[in-house]
PDB file of C-alpha atoms in Angstrom:
ATOM      1  CA  GLY A 843      59.546  92.800  99.264  1.00  0.00           C
ATOM      2  CA  ALA A 844      60.348  96.233 100.645  1.00  0.00           C
ATOM      3  CA  GLY A 845      60.484  99.097  98.211  1.00  0.00           C
ATOM      4  CA  VAL A 846      62.519 102.268  98.269  1.00  0.00           C
ATOM      5  CA  SER A 847      62.012 104.199 101.475  1.00  0.00           C
ATOM      6  CA  GLN A 848      62.803 107.814 102.227  1.00  0.00           C
ATOM      7  CA  SER A 849      62.924 109.790 105.440  1.00  0.00           C
ATOM      8  CA  PRO A 850      61.702 112.114 106.626  1.00  0.00           C
ATOM      9  CA  ARG A 851      58.567 112.265 104.524  1.00  0.00           C
ATOM     10  CA  TYR A 852      58.110 115.940 105.337  1.00  0.00           C
ATOM     11  CA  LYS A 853      60.681 118.505 106.404  1.00  0.00           C
ATOM     12  CA  VAL A 854      60.204 122.159 107.237  1.00  0.00           C
ATOM     13  CA  ALA A 855      63.362 124.235 107.477  1.00  0.00           C
ATOM     14  CA  LYS A 856      64.055 127.862 108.138  1.00  0.00           C
ATOM     15  CA  ARG A 857      66.042 129.621 105.465  1.00  0.00           C
ATOM     16  CA  GLY A 858      69.729 129.131 106.124  1.00  0.00           C
ATOM     17  CA  GLN A 859      69.388 125.799 107.922  1.00  0.00           C
ATOM     18  CA  ASP A 860      71.098 122.631 106.749  1.00  0.00           C
ATOM     19  CA  VAL A 861      68.993 119.554 105.991  1.00  0.00           C
ATOM     20  CA  ALA A 862      69.752 115.890 105.345  1.00  0.00           C
ATOM     21  CA  LEU A 863      67.443 113.614 103.412  1.00  0.00           C
ATOM     22  CA  ARG A 864      67.843 109.860 103.558  1.00  0.00           C
ATOM     23  CA  CYS A 865      67.157 107.191 100.960  1.00  0.00           C
ATOM     24  CA  ASP A 866      67.089 103.428 101.568  1.00  0.00           C
ATOM     25  CA  PRO A 867      67.128 101.719  98.163  1.00  0.00           C
ATOM     26  CA  ILE A 868      65.906  98.226  97.401  1.00  0.00           C
ATOM     27  CA  SER A 869      68.471  95.779  98.735  1.00  0.00           C
ATOM     28  CA  GLY A 870      71.083  94.809  96.172  1.00  0.00           C
ATOM     29  CA  HIS A 871      70.275  97.564  93.703  1.00  0.00           C
ATOM     30  CA  VAL A 872      73.398  98.901  92.056  1.00  0.00           C
ATOM     31  CA  SER A 873      72.118 102.233  90.799  1.00  0.00           C
ATOM     32  CA  LEU A 874      70.662 105.080  92.833  1.00  0.00           C
ATOM     33  CA  PHE A 875      69.276 108.356  91.545  1.00  0.00           C
ATOM     34  CA  TRP A 876      68.088 111.584  93.168  1.00  0.00           C
ATOM     35  CA  TYR A 877      65.512 113.805  91.469  1.00  0.00           C
ATOM     36  CA  GLN A 878      63.983 117.140  92.433  1.00  0.00           C
ATOM     37  CA  GLN A 879      60.313 117.776  91.682  1.00  0.00           C
ATOM     38  CA  ALA A 880      59.068 121.334  91.982  1.00  0.00           C
ATOM     39  CA  LEU A 881      55.363 121.947  92.431  1.00  0.00           C
ATOM     40  CA  GLY A 882      53.461 121.231  89.237  1.00  0.00           C
ATOM     41  CA  GLN A 883      56.571 120.078  87.365  1.00  0.00           C
ATOM     42  CA  GLY A 884      58.116 116.827  86.288  1.00  0.00           C
ATOM     43  CA  PRO A 885      61.054 115.444  88.276  1.00  0.00           C
ATOM     44  CA  GLU A 886      64.497 116.719  87.322  1.00  0.00           C
ATOM     45  CA  PHE A 887      67.690 114.706  87.661  1.00  0.00           C
ATOM     46  CA  LEU A 888      70.116 115.698  90.377  1.00  0.00           C
ATOM     47  CA  THR A 889      72.734 112.970  90.735  1.00  0.00           C
ATOM     48  CA  TYR A 890      73.537 109.314  90.106  1.00  0.00           C
ATOM     49  CA  PHE A 891      75.469 106.639  92.016  1.00  0.00           C
ATOM     50  CA  GLN A 892      76.670 103.282  90.820  1.00  0.00           C
ATOM     51  CA  ASN A 893      77.376 101.436  94.038  1.00  0.00           C
ATOM     52  CA  GLU A 894      79.364 103.948  96.101  1.00  0.00           C
ATOM     53  CA  ALA A 895      80.697 105.900  93.138  1.00  0.00           C
ATOM     54  CA  GLN A 896      78.992 109.164  92.245  1.00  0.00           C
ATOM     55  CA  LEU A 897      79.239 109.027  88.458  1.00  0.00           C
ATOM     56  CA  ASP A 898      77.069 111.993  87.543  1.00  0.00           C
ATOM     57  CA  LYS A 899      76.308 115.082  89.589  1.00  0.00           C
ATOM     58  CA  SER A 900      75.549 117.358  86.686  1.00  0.00           C
ATOM     59  CA  GLY A 901      72.035 118.116  87.929  1.00  0.00           C
ATOM     60  CA  LEU A 902      72.968 119.463  91.349  1.00  0.00           C
ATOM     61  CA  PRO A 903      71.851 123.117  91.221  1.00  0.00           C
ATOM     62  CA  SER A 904      74.607 124.581  93.358  1.00  0.00           C
ATOM     63  CA  ASP A 905      77.519 123.684  95.586  1.00  0.00           C
ATOM     64  CA  ARG A 906      75.106 123.816  98.527  1.00  0.00           C
ATOM     65  CA  PHE A 907      73.856 120.408  97.406  1.00  0.00           C
ATOM     66  CA  PHE A 908      75.890 117.349  98.306  1.00  0.00           C
ATOM     67  CA  ALA A 909      75.092 113.642  98.053  1.00  0.00           C
ATOM     68  CA  GLU A 910      76.843 110.542  99.274  1.00  0.00           C
ATOM     69  CA  ARG A 911      76.440 106.771  99.306  1.00  0.00           C
ATOM     70  CA  PRO A 912      79.488 105.635 101.259  1.00  0.00           C
ATOM     71  CA  GLU A 913      78.794 101.896 101.435  1.00  0.00           C
ATOM     72  CA  GLY A 914      76.887 101.536  98.209  1.00  0.00           C
ATOM     73  CA  SER A 915      73.525 101.210  99.922  1.00  0.00           C
ATOM     74  CA  VAL A 916      71.893 104.045 101.877  1.00  0.00           C
ATOM     75  CA  SER A 917      72.275 107.498 100.384  1.00  0.00           C
ATOM     76  CA  THR A 918      71.987 110.946 101.908  1.00  0.00           C
ATOM     77  CA  LEU A 919      71.258 114.186 100.093  1.00  0.00           C
ATOM     78  CA  LYS A 920      72.419 117.182 102.070  1.00  0.00           C
ATOM     79  CA  ILE A 921      71.447 120.755 101.392  1.00  0.00           C
ATOM     80  CA  GLN A 922      73.397 123.472 103.150  1.00  0.00           C
ATOM     81  CA  ARG A 923      72.103 126.973 103.896  1.00  0.00           C
ATOM     82  CA  THR A 924      68.666 126.190 102.476  1.00  0.00           C
ATOM     83  CA  GLN A 925      66.922 128.786 100.342  1.00  0.00           C
ATOM     84  CA  GLN A 926      63.243 129.162  99.507  1.00  0.00           C
ATOM     85  CA  GLU A 927      63.867 127.979  95.963  1.00  0.00           C
ATOM     86  CA  ASP A 928      64.989 124.636  97.402  1.00  0.00           C
ATOM     87  CA  SER A 929      61.380 123.898  98.383  1.00  0.00           C
ATOM     88  CA  ALA A 930      60.381 120.813  96.415  1.00  0.00           C
ATOM     89  CA  VAL A 931      59.810 117.090  96.657  1.00  0.00           C
ATOM     90  CA  TYR A 932      63.053 115.135  96.554  1.00  0.00           C
ATOM     91  CA  LEU A 933      62.658 111.707  95.004  1.00  0.00           C
ATOM     92  CA  CYS A 934      65.044 108.811  95.276  1.00  0.00           C
ATOM     93  CA  ALA A 935      65.024 105.892  92.841  1.00  0.00           C
ATOM     94  CA  SER A 936      67.024 102.700  92.586  1.00  0.00           C
ATOM     95  CA  SER A 937      67.491 100.142  89.857  1.00  0.00           C
ATOM     96  CA  PRO A 938      69.016  96.661  89.829  1.00  0.00           C
ATOM     97  CA  LEU A 939      71.671  97.462  87.270  1.00  0.00           C
ATOM     98  CA  PHE A 940      72.099 100.518  85.065  1.00  0.00           C
ATOM     99  CA  GLY A 941      71.370 101.854  81.602  1.00  0.00           C
ATOM    100  CA  SER A 942      67.781 101.309  80.565  1.00  0.00           C
ATOM    101  CA  ASP A 943      66.914  99.365  83.679  1.00  0.00           C
ATOM    102  CA  THR A 944      63.626 100.221  85.363  1.00  0.00           C
ATOM    103  CA  GLN A 945      63.924 102.701  88.217  1.00  0.00           C
ATOM    104  CA  TYR A 946      61.853 102.153  91.351  1.00  0.00           C
ATOM    105  CA  PHE A 947      60.876 105.324  93.156  1.00  0.00           C
ATOM    106  CA  GLY A 948      60.454 106.099  96.819  1.00  0.00           C
ATOM    107  CA  PRO A 949      57.578 108.234  98.135  1.00  0.00           C
ATOM    108  CA  GLY A 950      59.733 111.339  98.288  1.00  0.00           C
ATOM    109  CA  THR A 951      60.599 113.920 100.915  1.00  0.00           C
ATOM    110  CA  ARG A 952      58.653 117.162 100.744  1.00  0.00           C
ATOM    111  CA  LEU A 953      60.963 119.994 101.790  1.00  0.00           C
ATOM    112  CA  THR A 954      59.478 123.370 102.645  1.00  0.00           C
ATOM    113  CA  VAL A 955      61.863 126.222 103.321  1.00  0.00           C
ATOM    114  CA  LEU A 956      60.336 129.163 105.150  1.00  0.00           C
TER     115      LEU A 956
ATOM    116  CA  ALA B 287      69.695 118.460  74.161  1.00  0.00           C
ATOM    117  CA  GLN B 288      66.964 116.000  74.753  1.00  0.00           C
ATOM    118  CA  SER B 289      63.490 117.059  75.729  1.00  0.00           C
ATOM    119  CA  VAL B 290      60.108 115.536  76.363  1.00  0.00           C
ATOM    120  CA  THR B 291      56.870 117.347  75.582  1.00  0.00           C
ATOM    121  CA  GLN B 292      53.526 116.306  76.963  1.00  0.00           C
ATOM    122  CA  LEU B 293      50.719 118.039  75.128  1.00  0.00           C
ATOM    123  CA  GLY B 294      48.012 119.117  77.525  1.00  0.00           C
ATOM    124  CA  SER B 295      48.714 119.667  81.191  1.00  0.00           C
ATOM    125  CA  HIS B 296      45.154 118.621  82.042  1.00  0.00           C
ATOM    126  CA  VAL B 297      42.992 116.007  80.334  1.00  0.00           C
ATOM    127  CA  SER B 298      39.432 115.279  81.369  1.00  0.00           C
ATOM    128  CA  VAL B 299      37.468 112.240  80.228  1.00  0.00           C
ATOM    129  CA  SER B 300      34.260 110.545  81.255  1.00  0.00           C
ATOM    130  CA  GLU B 301      34.342 107.168  82.941  1.00  0.00           C
ATOM    131  CA  GLY B 302      34.381 104.504  80.241  1.00  0.00           C
ATOM    132  CA  ALA B 303      35.766 106.824  77.568  1.00  0.00           C
ATOM    133  CA  LEU B 304      39.062 106.481  75.720  1.00  0.00           C
ATOM    134  CA  VAL B 305      42.131 107.899  77.428  1.00  0.00           C
ATOM    135  CA  LEU B 306      44.810 109.458  75.210  1.00  0.00           C
ATOM    136  CA  LEU B 307      47.818 111.190  76.753  1.00  0.00           C
ATOM    137  CA  ARG B 308      50.318 112.587  74.280  1.00  0.00           C
ATOM    138  CA  CYS B 309      54.097 112.496  74.503  1.00  0.00           C
ATOM    139  CA  ASN B 310      56.699 113.626  71.982  1.00  0.00           C
ATOM    140  CA  TYR B 311      60.426 113.490  72.471  1.00  0.00           C
ATOM    141  CA  SER B 312      63.519 114.844  70.801  1.00  0.00           C
ATOM    142  CA  SER B 313      66.558 112.636  70.603  1.00  0.00           C
ATOM    143  CA  SER B 314      69.311 112.105  68.073  1.00  0.00           C
ATOM    144  CA  VAL B 315      69.475 108.386  68.803  1.00  0.00           C
ATOM    145  CA  PRO B 316      66.689 105.923  69.602  1.00  0.00           C
ATOM    146  CA  PRO B 317      65.771 106.479  73.220  1.00  0.00           C
ATOM    147  CA  TYR B 318      64.295 104.285  75.882  1.00  0.00           C
ATOM    148  CA  LEU B 319      60.779 105.480  76.700  1.00  0.00           C
ATOM    149  CA  PHE B 320      58.710 105.263  79.859  1.00  0.00           C
ATOM    150  CA  TRP B 321      55.347 106.229  81.283  1.00  0.00           C
ATOM    151  CA  TYR B 322      55.034 106.687  85.032  1.00  0.00           C
ATOM    152  CA  VAL B 323      51.932 107.419  87.125  1.00  0.00           C
ATOM    153  CA  GLN B 324      51.932 109.412  90.345  1.00  0.00           C
ATOM    154  CA  TYR B 325      49.097 109.338  92.836  1.00  0.00           C
ATOM    155  CA  PRO B 326      48.839 112.125  95.447  1.00  0.00           C
ATOM    156  CA  ASN B 327      51.572 111.956  98.079  1.00  0.00           C
ATOM    157  CA  GLN B 328      53.064 108.855  96.509  1.00  0.00           C
ATOM    158  CA  GLY B 329      56.131 108.084  94.472  1.00  0.00           C
ATOM    159  CA  LEU B 330      56.207 107.344  90.778  1.00  0.00           C
ATOM    160  CA  GLN B 331      55.012 103.947  89.602  1.00  0.00           C
ATOM    161  CA  LEU B 332      56.058 102.491  86.264  1.00  0.00           C
ATOM    162  CA  LEU B 333      53.157 101.893  83.872  1.00  0.00           C
ATOM    163  CA  LEU B 334      55.141 100.627  80.904  1.00  0.00           C
ATOM    164  CA  LYS B 335      58.391 101.011  79.026  1.00  0.00           C
ATOM    165  CA  TYR B 336      59.862 100.625  75.557  1.00  0.00           C
ATOM    166  CA  THR B 337      63.481  99.637  75.085  1.00  0.00           C
ATOM    167  CA  THR B 338      63.704  97.495  71.950  1.00  0.00           C
ATOM    168  CA  GLY B 339      61.526  95.122  69.957  1.00  0.00           C
ATOM    169  CA  ALA B 340      57.776  95.424  69.506  1.00  0.00           C
ATOM    170  CA  THR B 341      56.718  99.030  69.226  1.00  0.00           C
ATOM    171  CA  LEU B 342      53.324  98.481  70.860  1.00  0.00           C
ATOM    172  CA  VAL B 343      53.900  98.074  74.565  1.00  0.00           C
ATOM    173  CA  LYS B 344      51.317  96.877  77.046  1.00  0.00           C
ATOM    174  CA  GLY B 345      51.502  97.932  80.663  1.00  0.00           C
ATOM    175  CA  ILE B 346      49.651  97.634  83.917  1.00  0.00           C
ATOM    176  CA  ASN B 347      46.031  98.618  84.534  1.00  0.00           C
ATOM    177  CA  GLY B 348      45.068  98.229  80.872  1.00  0.00           C
ATOM    178  CA  PHE B 349      47.357 100.973  79.544  1.00  0.00           C
ATOM    179  CA  GLU B 350      49.395 100.679  76.383  1.00  0.00           C
ATOM    180  CA  ALA B 351      51.646 102.915  74.309  1.00  0.00           C
ATOM    181  CA  GLU B 352      53.084 102.801  70.816  1.00  0.00           C
ATOM    182  CA  PHE B 353      56.560 103.967  69.869  1.00  0.00           C
ATOM    183  CA  LYS B 354      56.425 105.767  66.526  1.00  0.00           C
ATOM    184  CA  LYS B 355      59.924 106.701  65.450  1.00  0.00           C
ATOM    185  CA  SER B 356      58.767 108.675  62.405  1.00  0.00           C
ATOM    186  CA  GLU B 357      56.603 110.862  64.603  1.00  0.00           C
ATOM    187  CA  THR B 358      58.969 110.833  67.616  1.00  0.00           C
ATOM    188  CA  SER B 359      55.947 110.001  69.727  1.00  0.00           C
ATOM    189  CA  PHE B 360      55.031 107.622  72.529  1.00  0.00           C
ATOM    190  CA  HIS B 361      51.379 108.319  73.280  1.00  0.00           C
ATOM    191  CA  LEU B 362      49.644 106.525  76.157  1.00  0.00           C
ATOM    192  CA  THR B 363      46.176 105.061  75.671  1.00  0.00           C
ATOM    193  CA  LYS B 364      43.542 103.116  77.554  1.00  0.00           C
ATOM    194  CA  PRO B 365      40.287 102.026  75.882  1.00  0.00           C
ATOM    195  CA  SER B 366      38.033 102.664  78.869  1.00  0.00           C
ATOM    196  CA  ALA B 367      38.790 105.057  81.714  1.00  0.00           C
ATOM    197  CA  HIS B 368      38.118 104.122  85.313  1.00  0.00           C
ATOM    198  CA  MET B 369      37.719 106.487  88.221  1.00  0.00           C
ATOM    199  CA  SER B 370      40.858 105.029  89.783  1.00  0.00           C
ATOM    200  CA  ASP B 371      42.904 106.217  86.775  1.00  0.00           C
ATOM    201  CA  ALA B 372      42.704 109.823  87.996  1.00  0.00           C
ATOM    202  CA  ALA B 373      46.312 110.781  88.686  1.00  0.00           C
ATOM    203  CA  GLU B 374      49.359 112.592  87.288  1.00  0.00           C
ATOM    204  CA  TYR B 375      51.077 110.905  84.353  1.00  0.00           C
ATOM    205  CA  PHE B 376      54.665 111.482  83.300  1.00  0.00           C
ATOM    206  CA  CYS B 377      56.388 110.522  80.080  1.00  0.00           C
ATOM    207  CA  ALA B 378      60.150 110.089  80.358  1.00  0.00           C
ATOM    208  CA  VAL B 379      63.126 109.129  78.221  1.00  0.00           C
ATOM    209  CA  ILE B 380      66.601 107.777  78.709  1.00  0.00           C
ATOM    210  CA  HIS B 381      69.010 108.802  75.992  1.00  0.00           C
ATOM    211  CA  GLY B 382      70.011 105.779  73.932  1.00  0.00           C
ATOM    212  CA  SER B 383      73.703 106.330  74.545  1.00  0.00           C
ATOM    213  CA  SER B 384      73.388 107.286  78.193  1.00  0.00           C
ATOM    214  CA  ASN B 385      75.831 105.561  80.508  1.00  0.00           C
ATOM    215  CA  THR B 386      73.946 106.580  83.624  1.00  0.00           C
ATOM    216  CA  GLY B 387      70.320 105.907  82.754  1.00  0.00           C
ATOM    217  CA  LYS B 388      69.067 109.208  84.082  1.00  0.00           C
ATOM    218  CA  LEU B 389      65.455 109.895  83.225  1.00  0.00           C
ATOM    219  CA  ILE B 390      64.351 113.088  81.509  1.00  0.00           C
ATOM    220  CA  PHE B 391      60.711 113.792  82.313  1.00  0.00           C
ATOM    221  CA  GLY B 392      57.965 115.738  80.655  1.00  0.00           C
ATOM    222  CA  GLN B 393      55.967 118.297  82.598  1.00  0.00           C
ATOM    223  CA  GLY B 394      53.204 115.837  83.373  1.00  0.00           C
ATOM    224  CA  THR B 395      49.524 115.511  82.502  1.00  0.00           C
ATOM    225  CA  THR B 396      46.804 115.475  85.118  1.00  0.00           C
ATOM    226  CA  LEU B 397      44.058 113.043  84.184  1.00  0.00           C
ATOM    227  CA  GLN B 398      40.608 113.773  85.541  1.00  0.00           C
ATOM    228  CA  VAL B 399      37.925 111.101  85.206  1.00  0.00           C
ATOM    229  CA  LYS B 400      34.329 112.268  85.489  1.00  0.00           C
ATOM    230  CA  PRO B 401      31.572 109.900  86.606  1.00  0.00           C
TER     231      PRO B 401
END
């Protein structure tokens, strides 16, 4: 079956622009996670949704970062007034339930801020 | 705070040799432990995981890992390396009392396999 998909795969933005990154999780998966992976680093947690509820946003680095999952399926990560330090790969993962359940990752969106 | 330490950012082995990638974690309660592999320009793929039960866990592509509570370790091994094993490997934990299941990753280890 289809896995987690993300779009766009690559995004170049000028500093100060707003960007929106989309994640299509595996159908029926309850949990959805966003991670940020800087070059040469491991992924770092940004935020977590259980269905449409955003239960944990402790990893969002600033109030310029905003995520939503209005119908409990597709999710969008929005970054306002992008800065160079926002350059990274943004990974989305979904899992059937929650807790220790296996997370299935998408291919990521590589964001480059010039 | 929890953390995950992967010893060695780069590991190089010859084809057919033993692969050993080290992972240590810090956690006040028994965690759930994972190894993921990442190929260039691809997402993370689960190799194996430990939640409860048998401490020796077998995964895909001939990899296995052993949870050693006394050593707070979860090292990844494979008896014989193949060229296709060259990739980035990440150890990760979920805190045992987490109600979100967020993964905490190590810095990663790049595995190079020489012919």
